[in-house]
Coordinates of C-alpha atoms in Angstrom, one line a residue:
M1 CA -200.4 -46.6 64.9
L2 CA -200.6 -43.9 67.6
R3 CA -201.3 -40.3 66.7
P4 CA -201.3 -37.2 68.7
I5 CA -204.7 -36.7 70.5
G6 CA -206.1 -33.2 70.6
R7 CA -203.1 -31.9 68.9
A8 CA -200.6 -33.3 71.4
L9 CA -197.6 -31.4 72.2
R10 CA -195.3 -34.3 72.6
Q11 CA -194.4 -36.2 69.5
V12 CA -195.3 -39.9 69.3
T13 CA -192.3 -42.2 69.3
S14 CA -191.6 -45.7 68.2
S15 CA -189.1 -48.5 68.3
S16 CA -189.3 -51.9 66.6
Y17 CA -190.3 -55.0 68.4
D18 CA -191.2 -57.9 66.4
N19 CA -192.9 -55.9 63.8
H20 CA -194.9 -54.0 66.4
H21 CA -194.2 -50.5 67.7
V22 CA -193.4 -49.8 71.3
R23 CA -194.3 -46.2 71.7
R24 CA -193.9 -43.6 74.4
R25 CA -196.4 -40.8 74.5
A26 CA -197.3 -38.2 77.0
C27 CA -200.8 -38.5 75.8
S28 CA -202.7 -35.3 75.4
G29 CA -206.2 -34.1 76.0
T30 CA -207.1 -30.6 75.0
A31 CA -204.0 -28.8 73.7
V32 CA -202.7 -25.4 73.0
K33 CA -202.9 -24.1 69.5
H34 CA -199.4 -24.8 68.3
C35 CA -197.9 -28.4 68.3
C36 CA -194.2 -29.0 69.0
S37 CA -192.2 -32.2 69.2
L38 CA -190.3 -33.9 72.1
R39 CA -187.4 -36.1 71.8
H40 CA -188.0 -39.8 72.0
Y41 CA -186.9 -42.0 74.8
D42 CA -187.8 -45.5 73.8
T43 CA -186.4 -48.8 74.8
I44 CA -183.8 -50.6 72.9
P45 CA -185.5 -51.9 69.7
H46 CA -186.3 -55.6 69.5
L47 CA -184.5 -56.4 72.7
S48 CA -187.4 -56.1 75.0
D49 CA -190.0 -58.6 75.9
S50 CA -192.6 -56.0 76.6
P51 CA -196.0 -55.8 74.8
P52 CA -196.3 -53.3 71.9
N53 CA -197.8 -49.9 71.8
L54 CA -197.3 -49.0 75.5
R55 CA -197.7 -45.3 76.1
T56 CA -197.6 -43.0 79.1
L57 CA -200.6 -41.2 80.4
S58 CA -199.9 -37.6 81.1
S59 CA -202.2 -35.2 79.4
H60 CA -200.8 -32.2 77.5
Q61 CA -203.2 -29.3 77.9
S62 CA -202.8 -25.6 78.0
F63 CA -203.6 -24.1 81.3
L64 CA -202.0 -20.7 81.0
P65 CA -204.4 -17.7 81.1
N66 CA -203.8 -16.6 77.5
S67 CA -204.1 -20.0 76.0
K68 CA -206.7 -21.0 73.5
F69 CA -208.4 -24.4 74.2
N70 CA -209.5 -26.8 71.5
Q71 CA -212.3 -29.3 71.8
C72 CA -211.1 -32.6 73.2
R73 CA -211.3 -35.4 70.6
Y74 CA -210.5 -38.2 72.9
L75 CA -213.3 -38.7 75.4
T76 CA -212.4 -40.4 78.7
T77 CA -214.2 -43.5 79.7
A78 CA -213.5 -42.7 83.3
A79 CA -216.5 -43.3 85.5
S80 CA -218.1 -40.4 87.2
A81 CA -217.1 -40.1 90.9
S82 CA -220.8 -40.1 91.8
T83 CA -221.6 -43.3 89.9
A84 CA -218.4 -45.3 90.0
A85 CA -218.5 -48.8 91.6
V86 CA -215.6 -51.2 92.1
E87 CA -215.4 -54.9 92.6
Q88 CA -213.4 -56.5 95.4
L89 CA -212.6 -60.1 96.0
N90 CA -212.3 -61.9 99.3
N91 CA -208.8 -62.1 100.7
G92 CA -208.5 -65.5 99.4
G93 CA -207.0 -64.2 96.1
S94 CA -208.1 -65.0 92.6
N95 CA -210.3 -67.8 93.6
G96 CA -212.6 -65.7 95.8
I97 CA -216.2 -64.7 95.0
A98 CA -216.4 -61.0 94.0
D99 CA -218.6 -58.7 96.1
T100 CA -219.9 -55.5 94.5
I101 CA -219.1 -52.6 96.7
D102 CA -219.5 -48.8 96.5
A103 CA -216.7 -46.7 95.2
F104 CA -217.5 -44.0 97.7
S105 CA -214.6 -45.4 100.0
A106 CA -212.1 -44.8 97.3
I107 CA -213.6 -41.4 96.6
E108 CA -213.4 -40.3 100.3
L109 CA -209.8 -41.3 100.5
A110 CA -209.0 -39.5 97.2
L111 CA -210.8 -36.1 97.8
D112 CA -208.4 -34.9 100.3
S113 CA -205.3 -36.8 98.9
V114 CA -205.2 -36.7 95.1
V115 CA -204.1 -33.5 93.3
K116 CA -203.9 -32.3 89.8
I117 CA -200.5 -31.3 88.5
F118 CA -199.8 -28.7 86.0
T119 CA -196.3 -28.7 84.3
V120 CA -194.6 -26.2 82.0
S121 CA -191.7 -28.0 80.3
S122 CA -189.0 -27.3 77.7
S123 CA -186.9 -30.0 76.2
P124 CA -183.4 -29.6 74.7
N125 CA -182.7 -29.7 70.9
Y126 CA -180.0 -32.4 70.5
L127 CA -179.3 -31.4 67.0
L128 CA -178.8 -27.8 68.1
P129 CA -177.7 -28.5 71.7
W130 CA -177.3 -24.8 72.7
Q131 CA -181.1 -24.3 72.1
N132 CA -184.3 -25.5 73.7
K133 CA -187.4 -26.6 72.0
S134 CA -190.7 -24.6 72.4
Q135 CA -192.3 -24.5 75.8
R136 CA -195.2 -26.9 76.5
E137 CA -197.9 -27.2 79.1
S138 CA -199.1 -30.6 80.4
M139 CA -201.0 -32.0 83.3
G140 CA -201.2 -35.2 85.4
S141 CA -202.2 -36.5 88.7
G142 CA -200.5 -37.1 92.1
F143 CA -201.2 -38.2 95.6
V144 CA -200.0 -37.3 99.1
I145 CA -197.9 -39.6 101.2
Y146 CA -196.4 -39.2 104.7
G147 CA -194.0 -36.4 105.2
K148 CA -196.0 -33.9 103.2
R149 CA -194.8 -35.3 99.9
I150 CA -196.6 -35.8 96.7
V151 CA -196.0 -38.8 94.5
T152 CA -196.4 -38.6 90.8
N153 CA -194.8 -40.0 87.5
A154 CA -191.4 -38.8 86.3
H155 CA -192.8 -38.2 82.8
V156 CA -195.4 -35.7 84.3
V157 CA -192.6 -33.4 85.4
A158 CA -189.7 -34.4 82.9
D159 CA -187.8 -31.4 81.7
H160 CA -189.9 -29.1 83.9
T161 CA -189.4 -25.4 84.3
F162 CA -192.4 -24.6 86.4
V163 CA -194.8 -27.0 88.4
L164 CA -198.1 -26.2 90.0
V165 CA -200.5 -28.4 92.0
R166 CA -204.2 -27.9 92.8
K167 CA -206.3 -29.6 95.4
H168 CA -209.7 -31.0 94.7
G169 CA -212.4 -28.5 94.8
S170 CA -209.9 -25.7 95.0
P171 CA -209.5 -22.9 92.4
T172 CA -205.9 -22.1 93.7
K173 CA -202.8 -23.5 92.2
Y174 CA -199.7 -23.8 94.5
R175 CA -196.1 -23.7 93.4
A176 CA -194.4 -27.1 93.8
E177 CA -190.8 -28.0 93.7
V178 CA -189.5 -31.4 92.3
K179 CA -187.5 -33.0 95.1
A180 CA -186.5 -36.2 93.4
V181 CA -187.0 -37.9 90.1
G182 CA -186.4 -41.5 89.0
H183 CA -186.8 -41.8 85.3
E184 CA -186.0 -45.4 85.3
C185 CA -189.1 -46.3 87.5
D186 CA -191.0 -43.3 86.2
L187 CA -191.6 -41.8 89.7
A188 CA -191.1 -38.4 91.2
I189 CA -191.6 -36.6 94.5
L190 CA -193.0 -33.1 94.8
V191 CA -192.9 -30.8 97.8
V192 CA -195.1 -27.8 98.4
E193 CA -193.9 -25.1 100.8
S194 CA -197.3 -23.4 101.3
D195 CA -198.9 -24.2 104.7
E196 CA -202.3 -23.2 103.3
F197 CA -202.0 -26.0 100.7
W198 CA -201.6 -28.8 103.4
E199 CA -204.7 -27.6 105.4
G200 CA -207.1 -30.6 105.3
M201 CA -204.8 -32.9 103.2
K202 CA -204.5 -36.5 104.2
F203 CA -201.8 -38.8 103.3
L204 CA -202.3 -42.3 101.7
E205 CA -200.7 -45.4 103.0
L206 CA -198.8 -47.8 100.7
G207 CA -200.2 -51.3 100.8
D208 CA -199.2 -54.6 99.1
I209 CA -199.1 -56.2 95.7
P210 CA -202.7 -57.2 94.9
F211 CA -203.4 -60.8 93.8
M212 CA -205.0 -61.7 90.5
Q213 CA -208.6 -60.6 90.2
E214 CA -208.5 -58.3 93.2
A215 CA -210.4 -55.1 92.6
V216 CA -208.7 -51.7 92.4
A217 CA -209.9 -48.2 91.8
V218 CA -207.8 -45.8 89.8
V219 CA -208.2 -42.1 90.8
G220 CA -206.9 -39.1 88.9
Y221 CA -207.7 -36.3 86.6
P222 CA -208.1 -37.8 83.1
Q223 CA -208.7 -35.7 80.0
G224 CA -212.3 -34.8 79.2
G225 CA -213.0 -33.1 82.5
D226 CA -211.6 -30.9 85.3
N227 CA -212.9 -32.9 88.3
I228 CA -211.6 -36.0 89.9
S229 CA -212.4 -39.3 88.4
V230 CA -212.5 -42.9 89.6
T231 CA -212.5 -46.0 87.3
K232 CA -212.9 -49.6 88.4
G233 CA -211.0 -52.7 87.5
V234 CA -209.4 -55.9 88.5
V235 CA -205.7 -57.1 88.4
S236 CA -205.2 -59.3 85.4
R237 CA -201.4 -59.8 85.5
V238 CA -198.4 -59.0 87.7
E239 CA -195.0 -59.4 85.9
P240 CA -192.0 -57.4 84.8
T241 CA -192.9 -54.9 82.1
Q242 CA -191.3 -52.4 80.0
Y243 CA -191.5 -48.9 81.6
V244 CA -191.6 -47.0 78.3
H245 CA -190.5 -43.7 79.9
G246 CA -187.3 -45.0 81.4
A247 CA -186.7 -47.8 78.9
T248 CA -186.3 -50.3 81.8
Q249 CA -187.8 -53.7 82.8
L250 CA -189.4 -53.5 86.2
L251 CA -192.3 -55.1 88.0
A252 CA -195.7 -53.8 86.9
I253 CA -199.4 -54.7 87.5
Q254 CA -201.7 -54.9 84.6
I255 CA -205.3 -54.0 85.2
D256 CA -208.4 -53.7 83.1
A257 CA -209.5 -50.3 84.5
A258 CA -210.1 -47.6 81.9
I259 CA -207.2 -45.3 82.6
N260 CA -206.6 -42.4 80.2
P261 CA -204.3 -39.5 79.5
G262 CA -204.1 -37.4 82.5
N263 CA -204.4 -40.3 84.9
S264 CA -200.5 -40.5 85.1
G265 CA -199.4 -40.3 88.7
G266 CA -202.8 -41.1 90.2
P267 CA -203.1 -43.8 92.8
A268 CA -204.7 -47.2 92.3
I269 CA -206.5 -47.8 95.6
M270 CA -207.3 -51.3 97.0
G271 CA -209.3 -51.1 100.2
E272 CA -207.9 -48.2 102.1
K273 CA -204.4 -48.2 100.9
V274 CA -202.4 -47.6 97.6
A275 CA -201.8 -50.6 95.5
G276 CA -199.8 -48.7 92.8
V277 CA -199.4 -45.7 90.6
A278 CA -201.0 -45.5 87.2
F279 CA -198.4 -44.7 84.5
Q280 CA -199.1 -46.2 81.0
N281 CA -201.6 -48.2 78.9
L282 CA -201.6 -50.3 75.9
S283 CA -202.9 -48.6 72.9
G284 CA -204.9 -50.6 70.4
A285 CA -206.4 -52.7 73.3
E286 CA -209.5 -52.0 75.3
N287 CA -209.1 -51.2 79.0
I288 CA -205.5 -52.5 79.5
G289 CA -203.6 -50.3 81.8
Y290 CA -200.5 -50.6 84.0
I291 CA -199.8 -49.4 87.5
I292 CA -196.4 -49.2 89.3
P293 CA -196.5 -51.6 92.2
V294 CA -195.8 -50.7 95.9
P295 CA -192.3 -52.5 96.0
V296 CA -191.0 -50.3 93.2
I297 CA -192.5 -47.2 94.9
K298 CA -191.0 -48.1 98.3
H299 CA -187.6 -48.7 96.8
F300 CA -187.7 -45.3 95.1
V301 CA -189.0 -43.4 98.2
D302 CA -186.6 -45.3 100.6
G303 CA -183.7 -44.5 98.4
V304 CA -184.7 -40.8 98.5
E305 CA -185.0 -40.8 102.2
A306 CA -181.7 -42.5 102.6
S307 CA -179.6 -40.4 100.3
G308 CA -181.7 -37.3 99.6
N309 CA -181.9 -38.2 95.9
Y310 CA -182.8 -41.0 93.5
A311 CA -180.7 -44.0 94.4
G312 CA -181.3 -46.1 91.3
F313 CA -181.9 -49.9 90.8
C314 CA -179.1 -52.3 91.1
S315 CA -177.6 -54.7 88.4
L316 CA -175.2 -57.5 88.4
G317 CA -174.1 -56.4 84.9
L318 CA -174.6 -59.7 83.4
S319 CA -175.8 -60.8 80.0
C320 CA -177.1 -64.5 80.5
Q321 CA -178.2 -67.2 78.2
P322 CA -180.9 -69.8 79.0
T323 CA -179.8 -73.3 79.5
E324 CA -182.9 -75.1 78.3
N325 CA -181.0 -77.1 75.7
I326 CA -179.9 -80.5 77.1
Q327 CA -176.8 -80.6 74.9
L328 CA -175.7 -77.2 76.3
R329 CA -176.3 -78.4 79.9
E330 CA -174.2 -81.6 79.3
Y331 CA -171.4 -79.6 77.8
F332 CA -171.1 -77.4 80.9
G333 CA -171.5 -80.3 83.3
M334 CA -174.9 -79.5 84.7
R335 CA -176.4 -82.4 86.6
P336 CA -180.1 -83.1 86.1
D337 CA -180.9 -81.5 89.5
L338 CA -179.2 -78.2 88.7
T339 CA -180.8 -75.2 87.1
G340 CA -179.4 -71.8 86.1
V341 CA -178.3 -69.5 83.3
L342 CA -175.0 -69.2 81.4
V343 CA -173.0 -66.0 81.7
S344 CA -172.1 -64.7 78.3
K345 CA -171.0 -61.2 78.9
I346 CA -170.1 -59.1 82.1
N347 CA -170.0 -55.4 82.3
P348 CA -166.4 -54.2 83.0
L349 CA -167.5 -51.7 85.5
S350 CA -169.6 -54.1 87.6
D351 CA -168.2 -55.8 90.7
A352 CA -169.2 -59.0 89.2
H353 CA -166.5 -58.5 86.6
N354 CA -163.9 -59.3 89.2
V355 CA -165.8 -62.2 90.7
L356 CA -167.6 -64.1 88.0
K357 CA -166.3 -65.4 84.7
K358 CA -167.6 -66.0 81.2
D359 CA -169.2 -69.5 80.9
D360 CA -170.1 -69.6 84.7
I361 CA -173.5 -71.1 85.3
V362 CA -175.4 -68.9 87.8
L363 CA -177.4 -71.4 89.9
A364 CA -178.9 -69.2 92.7
F365 CA -179.0 -65.5 93.9
D366 CA -179.2 -65.1 97.7
G367 CA -180.5 -68.5 98.1
V368 CA -183.2 -68.2 95.4
P369 CA -182.7 -71.0 92.7
I370 CA -182.7 -69.7 89.1
A371 CA -184.6 -71.8 86.5
N372 CA -183.1 -72.7 83.2
D373 CA -185.1 -69.9 81.5
G374 CA -183.7 -67.3 83.9
T375 CA -186.8 -66.9 86.1
V376 CA -187.2 -67.2 89.9
P377 CA -190.3 -68.0 92.0
F378 CA -192.5 -65.0 92.9
R379 CA -195.7 -65.8 94.7
N380 CA -198.9 -67.7 94.1
R381 CA -197.0 -69.9 91.6
E382 CA -196.0 -66.8 89.5
R383 CA -192.5 -66.2 88.3
I384 CA -190.4 -63.1 87.7
T385 CA -187.1 -62.6 85.9
F386 CA -183.8 -63.1 87.8
D387 CA -182.9 -59.5 86.8
H388 CA -185.9 -58.1 88.6
L389 CA -184.8 -59.9 91.8
V390 CA -181.4 -58.2 91.6
S391 CA -182.8 -54.8 90.7
M392 CA -184.8 -54.5 94.0
K393 CA -181.6 -54.8 96.1
K394 CA -180.3 -51.6 97.8
P395 CA -177.3 -49.9 96.3
N396 CA -173.9 -51.3 97.6
E397 CA -175.7 -54.2 99.3
T398 CA -173.9 -57.6 98.9
A399 CA -175.5 -60.8 97.7
I400 CA -174.3 -64.4 97.6
V401 CA -174.2 -65.9 94.0
R402 CA -174.0 -69.6 93.7
V403 CA -172.2 -70.6 90.4
L404 CA -171.1 -73.7 88.7
R405 CA -167.6 -73.3 87.3
N406 CA -165.8 -76.2 85.6
G407 CA -167.9 -78.8 87.3
E408 CA -167.4 -77.1 90.8
E409 CA -170.1 -75.4 92.8
L410 CA -168.9 -72.1 94.3
E411 CA -170.5 -69.4 96.6
L412 CA -169.3 -65.9 95.7
T413 CA -170.0 -62.5 97.2
V414 CA -170.9 -59.8 94.9
T415 CA -171.6 -56.0 95.7
L416 CA -174.6 -54.7 93.8
R417 CA -175.0 -51.1 92.5
P418 CA -176.7 -49.2 89.7
L419 CA -174.8 -49.3 86.4
K420 CA -174.8 -46.7 83.6
P421 CA -174.7 -47.8 79.9
L422 CA -172.0 -46.5 77.6
V423 CA -174.5 -44.5 75.7
P424 CA -177.2 -42.9 77.8
I425 CA -180.8 -44.0 77.1
H426 CA -182.5 -40.9 78.4
Q427 CA -181.3 -37.5 79.3
F428 CA -184.3 -35.9 81.0
D429 CA -183.8 -32.7 83.2
K430 CA -180.3 -32.3 81.9
V431 CA -178.7 -29.8 79.5
P432 CA -176.9 -31.5 76.7
S433 CA -173.1 -31.2 76.4
Y434 CA -171.5 -29.7 73.4
F435 CA -168.2 -28.2 72.2
V436 CA -167.7 -26.0 69.1
F437 CA -164.3 -25.5 67.6
A438 CA -163.7 -24.0 64.1
G439 CA -167.4 -24.7 63.2
L440 CA -167.1 -28.4 64.2
V441 CA -169.8 -29.4 66.7
F442 CA -168.8 -32.2 69.0
V443 CA -171.3 -34.0 71.3
P444 CA -171.4 -37.2 73.3
L445 CA -173.5 -39.9 71.7
T446 CA -176.8 -40.5 73.4
Q447 CA -180.0 -42.2 72.4
P448 CA -181.9 -38.8 72.5
Y449 CA -179.5 -37.6 69.9
L450 CA -180.4 -40.6 67.6
H451 CA -184.1 -40.0 68.3
E452 CA -183.8 -36.7 66.5
Y453 CA -183.7 -38.7 63.3
G454 CA -187.4 -39.3 63.7
E455 CA -189.9 -42.0 64.7
D456 CA -188.0 -44.6 62.8
W457 CA -184.7 -43.6 64.4
Y458 CA -183.5 -47.1 64.5
N459 CA -183.5 -47.4 60.7
T460 CA -182.8 -43.8 59.7
S461 CA -180.0 -42.9 62.2
P462 CA -176.4 -43.8 61.2
R463 CA -176.1 -47.5 61.5
R464 CA -172.8 -47.6 63.1
L465 CA -173.7 -45.2 65.9
C466 CA -177.0 -47.0 66.5
E467 CA -175.3 -50.4 66.9
R468 CA -172.8 -48.9 69.3
A469 CA -175.6 -47.2 71.2
L470 CA -177.3 -50.5 71.6
R471 CA -174.6 -53.0 72.1
E472 CA -171.2 -51.6 73.5
L473 CA -170.4 -51.5 77.1
P474 CA -168.2 -49.0 78.9
K475 CA -164.7 -50.1 79.6
K476 CA -163.7 -47.4 82.2
P477 CA -165.6 -44.9 84.4
G478 CA -166.7 -41.7 82.6
E479 CA -166.2 -43.1 79.2
E480 CA -168.3 -41.5 76.4
I481 CA -168.4 -41.9 72.6
V482 CA -167.8 -38.4 71.3
I483 CA -169.0 -37.7 67.8
L484 CA -168.7 -34.8 65.2
S485 CA -172.4 -34.1 65.0
Q486 CA -172.4 -31.4 62.4
V487 CA -170.2 -28.8 60.5
L488 CA -171.2 -25.1 60.6
M489 CA -169.7 -24.2 57.2
D490 CA -166.8 -21.7 57.0
D491 CA -163.6 -21.4 54.9
I492 CA -161.6 -23.2 57.5
N493 CA -163.6 -26.4 57.5
V494 CA -164.5 -26.9 53.9
G495 CA -164.4 -30.6 52.9
Y496 CA -165.0 -31.8 56.5
E497 CA -168.8 -31.7 56.2
R498 CA -168.7 -35.2 55.0
L499 CA -167.3 -36.5 58.1
A500 CA -170.3 -35.7 60.3
D501 CA -171.6 -38.5 62.7
L502 CA -168.1 -40.1 62.9
Q503 CA -166.6 -40.9 66.3
V504 CA -163.7 -38.8 67.4
K505 CA -161.0 -41.1 68.9
K506 CA -157.8 -39.1 69.3
V507 CA -156.6 -35.5 69.7
N508 CA -153.0 -35.0 68.6
G509 CA -152.4 -38.8 69.2
I510 CA -153.9 -38.9 72.6
E511 CA -157.0 -41.2 73.0
I512 CA -159.9 -39.3 74.4
N513 CA -162.1 -40.6 77.3
N514 CA -165.1 -38.4 77.0
L515 CA -166.1 -34.8 75.7
K516 CA -164.7 -33.0 78.7
H517 CA -161.3 -34.7 78.1
M518 CA -161.4 -33.8 74.4
C519 CA -162.3 -30.2 75.3
Q520 CA -159.3 -29.9 77.6
L521 CA -156.9 -31.3 75.1
V522 CA -158.1 -28.9 72.4
E523 CA -158.2 -25.8 74.7
E524 CA -154.6 -26.6 76.0
C525 CA -153.1 -27.5 72.6
K526 CA -149.6 -26.0 72.3
E527 CA -148.9 -27.2 68.8
E528 CA -149.3 -25.3 65.5
K529 CA -151.5 -28.0 64.0
L530 CA -154.5 -29.8 65.6
R531 CA -155.1 -33.3 64.4
L532 CA -158.3 -35.1 65.2
D533 CA -158.4 -39.0 64.3
L534 CA -161.9 -40.2 63.6
D535 CA -163.6 -43.5 62.8
D536 CA -162.8 -45.1 59.4
E537 CA -159.3 -43.9 59.8
R538 CA -160.4 -40.5 58.7
V539 CA -158.3 -37.4 60.0
I540 CA -159.1 -33.7 60.5
V541 CA -156.3 -31.2 60.5
L542 CA -156.6 -27.6 61.5
S543 CA -154.2 -24.6 61.9
Y544 CA -154.8 -24.1 65.6
D545 CA -154.5 -20.3 65.7
K546 CA -156.6 -19.8 62.6
A547 CA -159.2 -22.3 64.1
R548 CA -159.5 -20.3 67.3
T549 CA -160.0 -17.1 65.4
A550 CA -162.6 -18.7 63.1
T551 CA -164.5 -20.1 66.1
S552 CA -165.4 -16.5 67.3
H553 CA -167.1 -15.3 64.1
I554 CA -168.7 -18.7 63.5
L555 CA -170.3 -18.5 66.9
K556 CA -171.5 -15.0 66.2
R557 CA -172.8 -15.8 62.7
H558 CA -175.0 -18.7 64.1
R559 CA -176.0 -16.9 67.3
I560 CA -174.4 -19.5 69.5
P561 CA -173.9 -18.0 73.0
S562 CA -170.9 -20.0 74.0
A563 CA -168.3 -22.4 72.4
M564 CA -169.2 -25.0 75.0
S565 CA -172.0 -26.1 77.3
I566 CA -172.1 -24.8 80.8
D567 CA -170.9 -28.1 82.3
L568 CA -167.7 -28.0 80.3
L569 CA -167.2 -24.3 80.9
T570 CA -167.5 -24.9 84.7
T571 CA -165.0 -27.6 84.6
L572 CA -162.4 -25.7 82.7
S573 CA -163.0 -22.6 84.9
A574 CA -162.3 -24.8 87.9

């Protein structure tokens, strides 16, 4: 079990996975006096193949002038910059003989390239969506790349209100702006306008994916000290891994370097280039950390350069079943020389929905054969998932998919693009939507809303909503599940308090698409009575004029500034 370290400001989170706990934590070092919680953004319980107890590595520590520091209880095992050493293998890969080298080469690169990041953040309260939770201070690491940009982790600046950066050896903190954030890949780009900051700074080059047993040096500002730190380690595994911050499966590199809270966003250096970005570790295990590899970093950076913002990772929108069973293969007419996976479900919003069909056997993707277990060849006899191969394509790029359909082999062209789930998995850097009418609070269903039920949200949140959040696919663009989250009691809504957490389906007989659509239907109602149809065939009926009058004094009584969130207010005004 994880626990807050040094009175962490972010609440530890969990989700079930084969009786383990996959947890996301913005790990803390020294913290401010008061502790406050952050909503959870875990992966879908028991649907991930990731190892248990992963946690992110930003350190929550007070850095404001009037803050009181507590003694750090979790001591970093990071090696001192003056005594650190790294091991590097010959270019032959995992079979080379390791030569011990001095870590000063990594230090020399890092001193003018790696920065410390200070973040002030405030997260929304999804149970009271018109409010924010208490302000928190945290810190992490980052490094400079070409174009006067700083790369760090998304969880270092998530829900930020104020960001500062500091160069090594400098007492001055400079204001930074977040240019782009990719929460899926846990990466962010910062920019600093001050010319003084860039004096003497050198950018780091992105390298390649290291081979097994190649040496890396992780550089950053872990807890337990205020100066730069270097830890040594070797690559022990390269494979798709759960990114706990964004709840996605992307390629990651496992290393045995001792990376600790505060290392988040720091570079892993191999030779004179960056091999990855430190972002999470495995709690309960000694010296098992993870870094984001260069292909993922380049995909993020290139997408930002092309569109000015985060582009996302593509998906075919398929749910596939392995075809390892010989009877299953015979039933679908697969010859012994054919391998592939069986299409069981297709996202209605994907381009593949119009091209592929249920019970198709996907044999190859862009000429790369797919094994019966759903993996494809990688390098050095390693294998990665078919989904990862798809995810690294550029948005709106086309691909050739070879399928077996009714015994006939076909080559079909599919356009790839990022796909959004029906129920959002995370909502960082975004104000929650809400609509209050007659004391009834309506919100779109999101996983952050379910996470407000606590660490064991999968078991304690309403079962029906939880299953929909994890299983259902959108049927049309912009679709949301709108729920009655709570009832602010008043004479007009007595008896409706038992209907909380039910989905709203219709307004006066019209099926709603999302919260914005529902808000428009209610605001433009011309009838004397307002009827809302909910799940379980439940019904809410209100006198429209009395309900509008009641709304005003209910808002005043509960100190709610507006009957609707700013996004809805802007839409209606337009």
